[in-house]
XYZ file of C-alpha atoms in Angstrom:
518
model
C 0.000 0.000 0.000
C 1.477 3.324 -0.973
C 1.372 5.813 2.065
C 4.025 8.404 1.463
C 1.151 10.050 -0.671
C -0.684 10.594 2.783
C 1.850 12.484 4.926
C 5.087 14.118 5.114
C 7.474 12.960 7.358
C 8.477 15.799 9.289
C 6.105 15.075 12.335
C 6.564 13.218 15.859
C 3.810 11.061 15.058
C 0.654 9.659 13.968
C -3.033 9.857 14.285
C -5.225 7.026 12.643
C -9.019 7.709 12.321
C -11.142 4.803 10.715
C -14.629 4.954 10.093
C -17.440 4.408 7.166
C -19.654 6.856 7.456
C -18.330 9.351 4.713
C -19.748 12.190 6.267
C -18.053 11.938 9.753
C -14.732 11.002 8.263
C -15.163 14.530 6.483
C -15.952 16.240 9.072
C -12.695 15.039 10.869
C -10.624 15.869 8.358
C -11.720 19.808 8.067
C -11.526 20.195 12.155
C -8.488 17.755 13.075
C -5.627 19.154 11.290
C -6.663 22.737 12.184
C -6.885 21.693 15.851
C -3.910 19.923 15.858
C -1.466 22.447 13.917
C 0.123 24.309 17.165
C 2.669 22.618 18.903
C 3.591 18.976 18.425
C 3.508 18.265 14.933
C 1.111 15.379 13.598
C 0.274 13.571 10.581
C -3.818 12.633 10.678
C -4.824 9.907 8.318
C -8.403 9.300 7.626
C -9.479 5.737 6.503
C -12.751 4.234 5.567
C -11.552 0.296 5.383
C -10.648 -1.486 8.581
C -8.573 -4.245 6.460
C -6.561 -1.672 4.612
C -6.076 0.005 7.908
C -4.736 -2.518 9.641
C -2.093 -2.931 6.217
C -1.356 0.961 6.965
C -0.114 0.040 10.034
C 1.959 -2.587 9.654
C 3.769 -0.900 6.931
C 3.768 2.620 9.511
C 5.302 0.439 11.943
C 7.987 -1.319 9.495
C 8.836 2.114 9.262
C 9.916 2.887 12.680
C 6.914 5.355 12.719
C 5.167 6.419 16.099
C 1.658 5.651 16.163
C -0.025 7.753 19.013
C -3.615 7.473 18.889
C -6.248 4.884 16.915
C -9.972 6.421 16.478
C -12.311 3.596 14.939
C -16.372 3.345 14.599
C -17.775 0.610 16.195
C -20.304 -0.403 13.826
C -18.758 -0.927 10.596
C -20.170 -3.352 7.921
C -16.771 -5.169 6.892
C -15.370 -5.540 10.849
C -16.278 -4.099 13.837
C -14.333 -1.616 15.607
C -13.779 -4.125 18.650
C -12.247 -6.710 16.468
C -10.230 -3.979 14.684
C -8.500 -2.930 17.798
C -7.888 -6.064 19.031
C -6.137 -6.689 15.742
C -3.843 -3.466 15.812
C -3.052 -3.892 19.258
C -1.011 -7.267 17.871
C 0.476 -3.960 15.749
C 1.205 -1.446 17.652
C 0.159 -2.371 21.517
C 1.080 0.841 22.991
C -0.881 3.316 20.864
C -3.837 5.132 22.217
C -6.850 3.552 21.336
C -10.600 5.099 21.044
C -13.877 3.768 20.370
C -16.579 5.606 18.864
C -20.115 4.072 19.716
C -23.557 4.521 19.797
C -25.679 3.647 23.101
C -26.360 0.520 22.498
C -22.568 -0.414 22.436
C -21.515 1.027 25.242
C -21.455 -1.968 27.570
C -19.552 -3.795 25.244
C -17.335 -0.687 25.480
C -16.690 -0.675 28.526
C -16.014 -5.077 28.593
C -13.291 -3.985 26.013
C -11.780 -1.212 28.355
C -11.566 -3.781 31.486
C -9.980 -6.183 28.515
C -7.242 -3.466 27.730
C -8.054 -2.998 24.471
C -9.114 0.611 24.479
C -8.513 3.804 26.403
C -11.589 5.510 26.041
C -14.980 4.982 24.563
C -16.831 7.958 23.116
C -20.824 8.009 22.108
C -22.010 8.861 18.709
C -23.205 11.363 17.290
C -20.078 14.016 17.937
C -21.694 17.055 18.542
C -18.910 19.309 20.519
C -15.782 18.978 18.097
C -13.706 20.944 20.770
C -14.767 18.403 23.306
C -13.631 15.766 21.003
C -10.293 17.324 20.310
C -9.563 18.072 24.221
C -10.225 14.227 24.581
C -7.705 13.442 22.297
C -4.989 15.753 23.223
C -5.325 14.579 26.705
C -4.667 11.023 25.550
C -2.101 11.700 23.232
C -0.422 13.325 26.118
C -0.333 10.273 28.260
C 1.047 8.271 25.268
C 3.583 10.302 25.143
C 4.337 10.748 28.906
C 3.895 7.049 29.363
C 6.833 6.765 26.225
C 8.915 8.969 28.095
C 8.898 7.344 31.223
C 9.294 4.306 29.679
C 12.367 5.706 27.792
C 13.524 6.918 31.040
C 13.331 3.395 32.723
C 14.857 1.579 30.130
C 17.772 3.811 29.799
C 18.328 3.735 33.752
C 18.316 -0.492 33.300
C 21.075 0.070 30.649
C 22.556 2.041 32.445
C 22.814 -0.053 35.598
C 23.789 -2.993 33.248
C 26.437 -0.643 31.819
C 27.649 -0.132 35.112
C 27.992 -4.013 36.055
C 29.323 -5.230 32.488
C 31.748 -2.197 32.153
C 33.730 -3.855 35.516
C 34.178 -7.440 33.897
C 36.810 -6.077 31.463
C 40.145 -6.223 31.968
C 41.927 -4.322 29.103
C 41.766 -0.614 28.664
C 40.651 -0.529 24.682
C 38.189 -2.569 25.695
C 36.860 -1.108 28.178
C 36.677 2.313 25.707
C 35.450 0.059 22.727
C 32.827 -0.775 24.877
C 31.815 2.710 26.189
C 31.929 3.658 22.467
C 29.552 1.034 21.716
C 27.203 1.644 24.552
C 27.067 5.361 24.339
C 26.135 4.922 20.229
C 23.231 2.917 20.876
C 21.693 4.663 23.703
C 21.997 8.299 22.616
C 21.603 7.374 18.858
C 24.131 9.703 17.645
C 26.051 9.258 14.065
C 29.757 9.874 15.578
C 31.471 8.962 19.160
C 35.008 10.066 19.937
C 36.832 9.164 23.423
C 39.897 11.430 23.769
C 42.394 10.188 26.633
C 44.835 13.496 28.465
C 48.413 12.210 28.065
C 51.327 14.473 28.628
C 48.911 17.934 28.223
C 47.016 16.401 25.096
C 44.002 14.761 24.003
C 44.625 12.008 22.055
C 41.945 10.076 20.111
C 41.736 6.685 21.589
C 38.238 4.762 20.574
C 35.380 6.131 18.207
C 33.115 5.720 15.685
C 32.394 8.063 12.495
C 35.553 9.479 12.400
C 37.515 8.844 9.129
C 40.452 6.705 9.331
C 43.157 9.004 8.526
C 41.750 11.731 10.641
C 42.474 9.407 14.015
C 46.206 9.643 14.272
C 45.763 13.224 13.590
C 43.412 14.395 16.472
C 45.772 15.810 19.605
C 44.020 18.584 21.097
C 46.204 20.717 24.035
C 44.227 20.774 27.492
C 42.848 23.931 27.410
C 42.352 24.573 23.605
C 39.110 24.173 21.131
C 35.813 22.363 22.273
C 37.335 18.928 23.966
C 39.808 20.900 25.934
C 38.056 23.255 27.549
C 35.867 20.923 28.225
C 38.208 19.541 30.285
C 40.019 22.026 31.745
C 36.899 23.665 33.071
C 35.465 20.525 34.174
C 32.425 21.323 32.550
C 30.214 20.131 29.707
C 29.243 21.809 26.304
C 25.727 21.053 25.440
C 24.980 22.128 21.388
C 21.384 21.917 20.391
C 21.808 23.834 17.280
C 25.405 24.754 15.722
C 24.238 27.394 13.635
C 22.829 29.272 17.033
C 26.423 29.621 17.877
C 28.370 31.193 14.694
C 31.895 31.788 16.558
C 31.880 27.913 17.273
C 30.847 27.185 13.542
C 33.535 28.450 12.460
C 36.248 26.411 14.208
C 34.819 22.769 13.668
C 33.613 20.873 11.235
C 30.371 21.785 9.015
C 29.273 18.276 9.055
C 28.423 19.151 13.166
C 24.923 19.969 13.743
C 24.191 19.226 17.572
C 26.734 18.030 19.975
C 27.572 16.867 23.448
C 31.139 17.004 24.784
C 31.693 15.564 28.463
C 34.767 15.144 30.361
C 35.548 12.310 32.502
C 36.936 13.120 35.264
C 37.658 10.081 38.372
C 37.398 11.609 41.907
C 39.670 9.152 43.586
C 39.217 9.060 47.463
C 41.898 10.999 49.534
C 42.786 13.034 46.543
C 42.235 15.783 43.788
C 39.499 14.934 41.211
C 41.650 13.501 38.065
C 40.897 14.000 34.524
C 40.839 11.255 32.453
C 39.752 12.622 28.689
C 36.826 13.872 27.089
C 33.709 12.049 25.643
C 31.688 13.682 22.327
C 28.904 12.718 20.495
C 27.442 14.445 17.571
C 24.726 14.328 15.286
C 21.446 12.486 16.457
C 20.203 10.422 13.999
C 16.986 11.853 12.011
C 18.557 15.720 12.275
C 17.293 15.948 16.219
C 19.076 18.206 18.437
C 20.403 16.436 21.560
C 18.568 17.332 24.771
C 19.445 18.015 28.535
C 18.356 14.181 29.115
C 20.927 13.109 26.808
C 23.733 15.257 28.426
C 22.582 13.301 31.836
C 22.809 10.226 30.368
C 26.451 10.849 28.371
C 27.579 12.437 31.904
C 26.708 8.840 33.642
C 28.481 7.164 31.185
C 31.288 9.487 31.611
C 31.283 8.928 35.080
C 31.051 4.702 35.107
C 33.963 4.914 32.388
C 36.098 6.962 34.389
C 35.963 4.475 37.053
C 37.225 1.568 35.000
C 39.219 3.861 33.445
C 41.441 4.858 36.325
C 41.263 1.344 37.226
C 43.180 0.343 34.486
C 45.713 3.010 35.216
C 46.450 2.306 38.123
C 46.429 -1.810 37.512
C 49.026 -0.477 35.149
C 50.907 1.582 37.880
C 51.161 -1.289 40.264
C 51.670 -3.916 37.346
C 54.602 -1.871 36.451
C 55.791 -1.618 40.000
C 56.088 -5.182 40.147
C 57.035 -6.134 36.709
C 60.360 -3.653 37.899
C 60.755 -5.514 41.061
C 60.935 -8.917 39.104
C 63.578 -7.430 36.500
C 65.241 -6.550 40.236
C 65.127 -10.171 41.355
C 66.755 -11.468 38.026
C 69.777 -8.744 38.674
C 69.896 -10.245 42.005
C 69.689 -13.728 40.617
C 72.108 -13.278 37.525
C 74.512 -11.566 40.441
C 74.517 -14.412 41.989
C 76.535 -16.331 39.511
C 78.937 -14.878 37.411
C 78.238 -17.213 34.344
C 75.094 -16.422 33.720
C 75.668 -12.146 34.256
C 73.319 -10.176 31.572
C 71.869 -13.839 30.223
C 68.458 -12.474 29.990
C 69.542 -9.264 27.849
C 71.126 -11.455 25.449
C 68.578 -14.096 25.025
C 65.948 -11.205 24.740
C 67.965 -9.293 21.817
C 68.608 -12.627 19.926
C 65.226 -13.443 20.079
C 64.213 -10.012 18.639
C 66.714 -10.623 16.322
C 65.390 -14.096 15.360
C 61.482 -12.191 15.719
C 62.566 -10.051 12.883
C 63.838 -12.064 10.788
C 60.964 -14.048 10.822
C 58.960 -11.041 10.270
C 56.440 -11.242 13.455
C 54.406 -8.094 14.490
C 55.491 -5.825 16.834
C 52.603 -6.891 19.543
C 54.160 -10.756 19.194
C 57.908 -9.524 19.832
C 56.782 -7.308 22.504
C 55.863 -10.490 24.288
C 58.952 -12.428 23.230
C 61.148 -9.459 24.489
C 59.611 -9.236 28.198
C 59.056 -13.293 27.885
C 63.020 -13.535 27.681
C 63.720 -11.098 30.426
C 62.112 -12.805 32.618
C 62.301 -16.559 31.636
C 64.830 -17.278 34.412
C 63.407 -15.523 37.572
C 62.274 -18.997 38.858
C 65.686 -19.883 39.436
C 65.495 -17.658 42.270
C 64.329 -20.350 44.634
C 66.360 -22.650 43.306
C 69.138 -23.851 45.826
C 72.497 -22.454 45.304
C 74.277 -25.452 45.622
C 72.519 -26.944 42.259
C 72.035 -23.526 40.759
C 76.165 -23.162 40.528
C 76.950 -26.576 41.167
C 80.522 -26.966 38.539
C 79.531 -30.838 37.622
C 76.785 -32.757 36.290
C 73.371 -32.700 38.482
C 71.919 -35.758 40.097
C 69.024 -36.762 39.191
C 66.996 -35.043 42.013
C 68.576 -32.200 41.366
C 68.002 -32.283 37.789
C 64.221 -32.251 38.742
C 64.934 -29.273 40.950
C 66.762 -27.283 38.347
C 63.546 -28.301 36.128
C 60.766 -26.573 37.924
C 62.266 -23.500 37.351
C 60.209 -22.715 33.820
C 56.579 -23.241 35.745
C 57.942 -21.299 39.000
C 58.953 -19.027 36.684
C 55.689 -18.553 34.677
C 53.742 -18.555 38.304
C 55.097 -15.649 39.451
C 54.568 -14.044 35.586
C 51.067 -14.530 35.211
C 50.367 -12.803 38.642
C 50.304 -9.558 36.782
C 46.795 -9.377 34.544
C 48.482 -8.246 31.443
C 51.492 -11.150 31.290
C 49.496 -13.991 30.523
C 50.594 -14.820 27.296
C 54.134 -14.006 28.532
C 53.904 -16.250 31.314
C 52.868 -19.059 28.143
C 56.214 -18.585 26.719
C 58.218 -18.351 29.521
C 56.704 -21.734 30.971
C 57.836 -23.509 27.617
C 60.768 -22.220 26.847
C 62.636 -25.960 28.011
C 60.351 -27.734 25.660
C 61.691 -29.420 22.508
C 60.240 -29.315 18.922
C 60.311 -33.115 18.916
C 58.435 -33.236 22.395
C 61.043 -34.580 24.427
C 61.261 -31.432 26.473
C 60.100 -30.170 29.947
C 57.812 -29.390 31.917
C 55.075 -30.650 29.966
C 56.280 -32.723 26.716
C 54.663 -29.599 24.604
C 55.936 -30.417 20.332
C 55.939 -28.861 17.314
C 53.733 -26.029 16.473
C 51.601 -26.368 19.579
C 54.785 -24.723 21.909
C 54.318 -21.038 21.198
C 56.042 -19.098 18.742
C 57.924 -16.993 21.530
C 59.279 -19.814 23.332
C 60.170 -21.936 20.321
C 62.540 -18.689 19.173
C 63.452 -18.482 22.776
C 64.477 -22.148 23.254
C 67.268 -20.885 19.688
C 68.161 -18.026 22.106
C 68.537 -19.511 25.369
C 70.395 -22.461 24.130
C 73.279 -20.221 21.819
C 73.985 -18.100 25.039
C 73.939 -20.945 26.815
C 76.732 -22.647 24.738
C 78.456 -19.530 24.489
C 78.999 -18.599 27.326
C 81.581 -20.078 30.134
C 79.671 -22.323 33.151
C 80.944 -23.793 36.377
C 81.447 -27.213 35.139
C 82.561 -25.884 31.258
C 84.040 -23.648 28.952
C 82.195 -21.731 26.548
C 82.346 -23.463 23.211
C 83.424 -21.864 19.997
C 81.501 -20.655 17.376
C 81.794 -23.928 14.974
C 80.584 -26.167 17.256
C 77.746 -23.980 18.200
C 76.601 -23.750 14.789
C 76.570 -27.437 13.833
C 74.951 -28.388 17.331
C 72.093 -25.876 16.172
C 72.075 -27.220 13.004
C 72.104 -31.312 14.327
C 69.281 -30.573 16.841
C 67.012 -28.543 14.271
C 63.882 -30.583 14.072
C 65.080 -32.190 17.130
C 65.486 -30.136 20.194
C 64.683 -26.783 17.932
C 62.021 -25.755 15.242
C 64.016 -25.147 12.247
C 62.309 -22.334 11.145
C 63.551 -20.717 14.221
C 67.033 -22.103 13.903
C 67.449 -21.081 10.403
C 65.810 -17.435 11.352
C 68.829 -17.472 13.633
C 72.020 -18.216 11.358
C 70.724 -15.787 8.980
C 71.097 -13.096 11.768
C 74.196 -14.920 12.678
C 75.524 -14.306 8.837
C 73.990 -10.632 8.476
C 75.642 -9.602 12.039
C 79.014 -11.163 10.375
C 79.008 -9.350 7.234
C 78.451 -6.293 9.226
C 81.628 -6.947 11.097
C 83.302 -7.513 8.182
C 82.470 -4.683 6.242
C 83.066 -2.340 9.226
C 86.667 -3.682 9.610
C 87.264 -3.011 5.572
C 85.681 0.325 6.030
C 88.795 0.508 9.681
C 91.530 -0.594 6.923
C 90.969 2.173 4.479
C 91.433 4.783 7.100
């Protein structure tokens, strides 16, 4: 059915009268849109055939369109009005629905109000048009009261489940994603941005609506433009209409039409308040201008996210804190015997080295590099008498010396973010052919960090003097990494390594021709 002929769609909503008798529906059409032309805007449609009513409003409906208030004759030859409403309340169940009916209908009327299935009953004949219209205004207003309370109630469960699901995560971007995707939905806007202060700067950290190559580019100084004033001041900027405000027009973008800007701002306990960053929406979808309920609802959001936030901050302050006092330990450690002095620093830049080569991202040798710093702080409860023990170990202390990689990973994954570090440091004993320790872990199921680490580990290893050897040379090194490739070593990894072996040589060489010609 073609409506678009019927009504523009610039209004709020909808009015739906239905009825047969010609001359009625007339008469509704000259007095309705007259009475209802101040204020709220409205589009009345006048009908004459309950079926292709009922059509109207499925297709109003499939439209997102609000339907405020049903009118519908009682007596009608093709359905009665009854059995039309309880048909459109299947429709559109929360629309205001009124009965037009002569006397004889009105205890049937009445049945249908105690069933919920109209608002109000009126008797036929309409003689006070003005009475009718104040009937109908005064329902239309409780639709639309009852919608805004309703509105109201759902966004305050949202926002308590916002709350409660914002807490679960454990990792700052997603924690912002989340915000991002939260804030979106609820205020309906076309563009998010979340701007995080670091170093005197707002720097764009999670959005949606901005264009990629304008990301990297936003850094706004505290103090300057919309975002940081916003959060100098502490204050938010509500913008119902741009064009109101021609000074600000002219400093941001002409795509803005209506726009929010919050800060977020943690009050910590004990302490000053401490901003965090800025939150801005823009744009409500369908060209509305964002309201003072809206700024509420952003500033809420603000204010849950700034918890979690900080939270994150400082998990990062203390996970620091420790992750310092473990490099610490391994100084201690490492100073306890002079063989293995600075191990850690060399197994972590050959296995960057071996990382590159193998062309890994830079999130993967991240891990790999604090992975090999701290492979070895087990070893700190290891006894010294096996630790620097100059012969062979026993077999019980063989198993001693073996813990070391899960005592190791233990104390690792205590801090949140090392999880996957903890993974690689735990395997770094095993062997590609799955005759390694702790866990008999082969082939391409050990992690990529720890197979690269196991190249590392072992070359310093052999390199390097002990208590109960010499270090051996070079040659030997190379052909026991070349006999236990596929054995004790992935390949891949081993051959990664030789061809940093044979680019670091070259380098020496051609420095020392570049020496001779001086």
């Amino acid at each position: 059915m073609e409506i678009n002929k019927n009504y523009t769609r610039k209004s709020e909503s909808f009015i739906v009268c239905l009825d047969d008798d010609s001359d009625f529906l007339n008469s509704l059409k000259l007095t309705l849109p007259m009475k209802f032309s101040n204020g709220r805007q409205y589009n009345i449609l006048f009908r004459d055939n309950p079926f292709e009513t009922l059509e109207l409003l499925k297709e109003l409906v499939d439209s997102h369109e609000e339907i405020a208030l049903l009118m519908t004759d009682q007596m009608m030859p093709k359905m009665r009005g009854i059995d039309f409403l309880k048909e459109a309340r299947k429709i559109t169940p929360n629309s205001m629905k009124v009965l037009l009916t002569g006397h004889a209908g009105i205890d049937s009327a009445i049945i249908a109000i105690n069933e919920n299935l109209l608002d109000k009953y009126l008797t036929k004949p309409i003689t006070d048009f003005d009475d009718l219209v104040f009937t109908l205004k005064r329902l239309i207003n409780e639709f639309h009261l009852k919608n805004t309370v309703d509105a109201q109630q759902r966004i305050i469960l949202e926002l308590y489940e916002f709350s409660n699901s914002l807490n679960s995560y454990r990792v700052l971007e997603d924690i912002l994603e989340h915000t991002v995707s939260f804030a979106r939905r609820v205020l309906n806007c076309e563009r998010i941005s979340i701007l995080l202060l670091e170093e005197g700067e707002l720097i764009f950290k999670a959005g949606v609506g901005i264009p990629q190559d304008m990301k990297c580019r936003i850094r706004v100084p505290l103090g300057k433009n919309v975002a940081g004033r916003v959060l100098k001041n502490r204050e938010p900027m509500l913008v119902k209409d741009i064009n109101e405000l021609p000074w600000l027009k002219e400093k941001i973008n002409d795509e803005f039409r209506s726009f929010i800007s919050v800060p977020v701002i943690c009050a910590e306990l004990g302490s000053f308040d401490v901003p965090l960053g800025v939150i801005n929406v823009t744009n409500k979808v369908g060209n509305e201008a964002f309201s003072k309920q809206d700024l509420r609802t952003l500033f809420f959001i603000a204010n849950t996210a700034s918890i979690a936030i900080n939270n994150q901050y400082n998990l990062k302050k203390l996970e620091k804190s420790y992750f310092d006092t473990v490099q610490a330990l391994i100084m201690a450690l490492e100073a306890r015997d002079k063989y293995t002095k600075g191990h850690s620093l060399r197994v972590m830049e050959f296995s960057v080295g071996i990382a590159n080569q193998l062309g890994l991202d830079q999130q993967t040798i991240n891990l790999i590099k604090d992975a090999a710093i701290l492979h070895d702080i087990g070893k700190i409860g290891i006894r010294d008498e096996v630790l620097l023990k100059a012969g062979r170990l026993d077999p019980d202390e063989l198993i001693e010396i073996r813990k070391h990689p899960e005592i190791s990973s233990n104390i690792v994954k205590s801090i949140t973010s090392l999880q996957e570090v903890g993974t690689i440091v735990s395997q770094h004993h095993e062997r590609y052919d799955g005759g390694g320790y702790p866990k008999g872990v082969k082939g391409e199921l050990i992690h990529i960090g720890a197979r690269i680490m196991a190249v590392a580990d072992s070359y310093d290893a052999m390199t390097s003097n002990r208590p109960y050897r010499q270090a051996l040379n070079l040659s030997d090194v190379l052909k026991e990494l070349q006999k236990e490739s596929g054995g004790q070593f992935d390949p891949m990894c081993v051959n990664a390594f030789l061809q940093c072996l044979s680019d670091e040589r070259t380098k020496i060489m051609d420095l020392e021709m570049q020496m001779r010609k001086l």
